[in-house]
Amino acid sequence: MSTMRVVAYAIAGGILGAIAGSLLPGIEIGLAAVIGAALGAACSAPAFRGRSIHPAASEAEASERKTLQLREERLDIKKERIRTGDVAIRKEVVEEIRSVEVPVRREDVVIERTTAASDDAGGAATETIRIPVKEERIDIVKTPVDLEEVSVYTRPVEDMTEIDAAVKRERLRIERSGQADAFREPGEEPRA
């Protein structure tokens, strides 16, 4: 049998399987198409020539038919919120020394001497002159002022995390004994 005929049977089986998968609930279209393609290729083998695989086959053939369910595990990811820690925010007073230069005024006493121009040289009376001397003193007043306002809140951040998990899947394994050539996998040559 030509390879073209095997391919044609496989394509036809795949199309019929996809149609069946879309009409029957609980069967995925892709899986139904793969099974249909495998059956179509198998039906093109010489062992099936002239035989009917139509559902209206005889009751004897129907009673010998057995099915095997293949299963696989799928990952179902669930997330839950857990408490991972606390953040405490508080104010604390820090004392530091600041230096500020401030101009300060004070008064000095200046004494000027000049020669006397008067004729009265005999007046030896003692007089005392008092001049008040002043200066500025620094008085420090501290007043609290608003420096800044701090608001604290949480915001969601999404990171991508890759998780690995081993999943199991069943696959079909065919073991033959004797001359059982009733079924051949696609591309397998018939036994001599």
Short mmCIF file of C-alpha atoms in Angstrom, two decimals:
data_model
loop_
_atom_site.label_atom_id
_atom_site.label_comp_id
_atom_site.label_asym_id
_atom_site.label_seq_id
_atom_site.Cartn_x
_atom_site.Cartn_y
_atom_site.Cartn_z
CA MET A 1 0.00 0.00 0.00
CA SER A 2 1.34 3.44 -0.85
CA THR A 3 2.34 5.98 1.72
CA MET A 4 -0.12 8.44 0.19
CA ARG A 5 -3.01 6.15 1.00
CA VAL A 6 -1.86 5.79 4.65
CA VAL A 7 -1.61 9.58 4.92
CA ALA A 8 -5.06 10.00 3.37
CA TYR A 9 -6.59 7.54 5.86
CA ALA A 10 -4.81 9.30 8.75
CA ILE A 11 -6.08 12.74 7.64
CA ALA A 12 -9.62 11.47 7.21
CA GLY A 13 -9.52 9.78 10.63
CA GLY A 14 -8.12 12.97 12.21
CA ILE A 15 -10.91 15.10 10.73
CA LEU A 16 -13.60 12.65 11.88
CA GLY A 17 -12.00 12.49 15.34
CA ALA A 18 -11.96 16.31 15.61
CA ILE A 19 -15.64 16.46 14.65
CA ALA A 20 -16.49 13.79 17.23
CA GLY A 21 -14.46 15.62 19.86
CA SER A 22 -16.33 18.85 19.26
CA LEU A 23 -19.73 17.15 19.50
CA LEU A 24 -19.16 14.86 22.49
CA PRO A 25 -18.85 16.51 25.93
CA GLY A 26 -15.81 15.59 28.00
CA ILE A 27 -13.58 14.72 25.03
CA GLU A 28 -10.93 17.22 23.94
CA ILE A 29 -10.85 18.00 20.22
CA GLY A 30 -7.06 17.57 19.96
CA LEU A 31 -7.10 14.18 21.67
CA ALA A 32 -10.01 13.00 19.51
CA ALA A 33 -8.18 14.15 16.35
CA VAL A 34 -4.99 12.26 17.33
CA ILE A 35 -6.94 9.08 18.11
CA GLY A 36 -8.88 9.44 14.84
CA ALA A 37 -5.67 9.91 12.86
CA ALA A 38 -4.12 6.82 14.47
CA LEU A 39 -7.21 4.74 13.74
CA GLY A 40 -7.36 6.03 10.16
CA ALA A 41 -3.71 5.09 9.56
CA ALA A 42 -4.28 1.71 11.21
CA CYS A 43 -7.30 1.05 8.98
CA SER A 44 -5.15 1.55 5.91
CA ALA A 45 -2.93 -1.40 6.89
CA PRO A 46 -3.24 -4.68 4.90
CA ALA A 47 -4.72 -6.47 7.92
CA PHE A 48 -7.82 -4.24 7.72
CA ARG A 49 -8.34 -4.42 3.95
CA GLY A 50 -11.82 -5.60 3.15
CA ARG A 51 -12.93 -5.42 6.81
CA SER A 52 -15.50 -3.04 8.13
CA ILE A 53 -14.80 -0.91 11.18
CA HIS A 54 -18.23 0.59 11.00
CA PRO A 55 -20.16 0.64 14.30
CA ALA A 56 -22.74 -1.68 12.73
CA ALA A 57 -20.26 -4.59 12.87
CA SER A 58 -21.50 -8.00 13.93
CA GLU A 59 -22.44 -8.68 17.54
CA ALA A 60 -19.60 -11.17 17.91
CA GLU A 61 -17.03 -8.51 17.03
CA ALA A 62 -18.74 -6.00 19.33
CA SER A 63 -18.67 -8.40 22.30
CA GLU A 64 -14.88 -8.86 21.91
CA ARG A 65 -14.17 -5.12 21.84
CA LYS A 66 -12.60 -3.78 25.03
CA THR A 67 -11.62 -0.24 25.87
CA LEU A 68 -8.69 1.09 27.85
CA GLN A 69 -8.87 4.54 29.41
CA LEU A 70 -5.63 6.57 29.29
CA ARG A 71 -5.22 9.26 31.92
CA GLU A 72 -2.75 11.96 32.82
CA GLU A 73 -2.20 14.26 35.77
CA ARG A 74 -2.73 17.97 35.33
CA LEU A 75 -1.43 20.72 37.56
CA ASP A 76 -4.06 22.76 39.39
CA ILE A 77 -2.38 25.83 40.87
CA LYS A 78 -4.03 27.46 43.89
CA LYS A 79 -2.80 30.51 45.75
CA GLU A 80 -3.42 31.60 49.33
CA ARG A 81 -2.37 34.73 51.17
CA ILE A 82 -0.14 34.14 54.16
CA ARG A 83 1.48 36.56 56.58
CA THR A 84 5.19 36.78 55.88
CA GLY A 85 6.20 39.40 58.43
CA ASP A 86 5.62 42.85 59.90
CA VAL A 87 7.07 46.27 59.26
CA ALA A 88 7.17 48.63 62.26
CA ILE A 89 7.42 52.35 61.57
CA ARG A 90 8.00 54.79 64.42
CA LYS A 91 9.47 58.19 65.06
CA GLU A 92 12.64 58.66 67.03
CA VAL A 93 14.37 61.85 68.13
CA VAL A 94 17.93 62.35 66.97
CA GLU A 95 19.96 65.17 68.49
CA GLU A 96 22.63 66.92 66.50
CA ILE A 97 24.77 70.01 66.96
CA ARG A 98 24.20 72.83 64.47
CA SER A 99 26.47 75.84 64.12
CA VAL A 100 24.93 79.13 63.06
CA GLU A 101 26.87 82.39 62.74
CA VAL A 102 24.98 85.37 64.16
CA PRO A 103 26.27 88.98 64.11
CA VAL A 104 26.37 90.41 67.67
CA ARG A 105 26.83 94.12 68.43
CA ARG A 106 28.56 95.59 71.43
CA GLU A 107 29.77 99.02 72.39
CA ASP A 108 33.36 100.02 73.07
CA VAL A 109 34.43 103.12 74.98
CA VAL A 110 36.60 105.47 72.99
CA ILE A 111 38.74 108.03 74.81
CA GLU A 112 40.08 110.92 72.78
CA ARG A 113 42.66 113.35 74.13
CA THR A 114 43.05 116.87 72.88
CA THR A 115 45.03 119.85 74.24
CA ALA A 116 43.10 122.29 76.30
CA ALA A 117 42.70 125.73 74.85
CA SER A 118 41.33 127.45 77.90
CA ASP A 119 43.14 129.83 80.27
CA ASP A 120 41.75 128.17 83.34
CA ALA A 121 44.62 125.87 84.28
CA GLY A 122 44.05 125.88 88.00
CA GLY A 123 40.76 124.07 88.10
CA ALA A 124 41.75 120.75 89.55
CA ALA A 125 38.28 119.55 90.40
CA THR A 126 37.65 115.87 90.04
CA GLU A 127 34.73 114.79 88.02
CA THR A 128 33.58 111.29 87.21
CA ILE A 129 31.85 110.57 83.93
CA ARG A 130 29.86 107.42 83.60
CA ILE A 131 28.97 106.03 80.16
CA PRO A 132 26.74 102.94 79.94
CA VAL A 133 28.22 100.21 77.68
CA LYS A 134 25.83 97.77 76.03
CA GLU A 135 26.06 94.62 74.04
CA GLU A 136 23.66 92.11 72.44
CA ARG A 137 23.23 88.76 74.06
CA ILE A 138 22.04 85.66 72.16
CA ASP A 139 18.89 83.97 73.37
CA ILE A 140 18.04 80.64 71.66
CA VAL A 141 14.39 79.71 71.17
CA LYS A 142 13.56 76.36 69.62
CA THR A 143 10.25 75.90 67.79
CA PRO A 144 9.15 72.65 66.14
CA VAL A 145 8.19 72.99 62.47
CA ASP A 146 6.68 70.45 60.07
CA LEU A 147 9.49 68.95 58.03
CA GLU A 148 7.67 66.33 55.94
CA GLU A 149 4.69 64.02 56.00
CA VAL A 150 5.18 60.28 55.69
CA SER A 151 2.38 57.98 54.55
CA VAL A 152 2.70 54.22 54.85
CA TYR A 153 0.66 51.68 52.90
CA THR A 154 1.03 48.37 51.12
CA ARG A 155 0.75 47.81 47.40
CA PRO A 156 0.53 44.56 45.46
CA VAL A 157 3.60 43.55 43.45
CA GLU A 158 3.35 40.63 41.07
CA ASP A 159 6.39 38.45 40.43
CA MET A 160 6.59 35.45 38.15
CA THR A 161 7.55 32.30 40.02
CA GLU A 162 8.37 29.11 38.21
CA ILE A 163 7.33 25.93 39.94
CA ASP A 164 8.27 22.43 38.88
CA ALA A 165 6.16 19.39 39.64
CA ALA A 166 6.35 15.86 38.33
CA VAL A 167 3.15 14.73 36.59
CA LYS A 168 2.33 11.23 35.44
CA ARG A 169 0.68 10.27 32.19
CA GLU A 170 -0.46 6.93 30.87
CA ARG A 171 0.46 5.98 27.36
CA LEU A 172 -0.46 3.02 25.23
CA ARG A 173 2.01 0.16 24.98
CA ILE A 174 1.31 -2.69 22.57
CA GLU A 175 2.82 -6.10 23.23
CA ARG A 176 2.32 -8.84 20.67
CA SER A 177 2.83 -12.53 20.94
CA GLY A 178 2.80 -15.06 18.17
CA GLN A 179 1.43 -14.00 14.77
CA ALA A 180 -0.90 -11.25 16.04
CA ASP A 181 -0.71 -8.80 13.12
CA ALA A 182 -4.26 -7.50 13.43
CA PHE A 183 -3.01 -4.04 14.37
CA ARG A 184 0.12 -2.23 13.29
CA GLU A 185 1.31 1.20 14.31
CA PRO A 186 1.55 3.78 11.47
CA GLY A 187 4.77 3.43 9.50
CA GLU A 188 5.48 -0.09 10.80
CA GLU A 189 6.23 -2.70 8.16
CA PRO A 190 4.19 -5.92 8.21
CA ARG A 191 5.89 -9.04 9.55
CA ALA A 192 7.14 -11.54 7.03
#
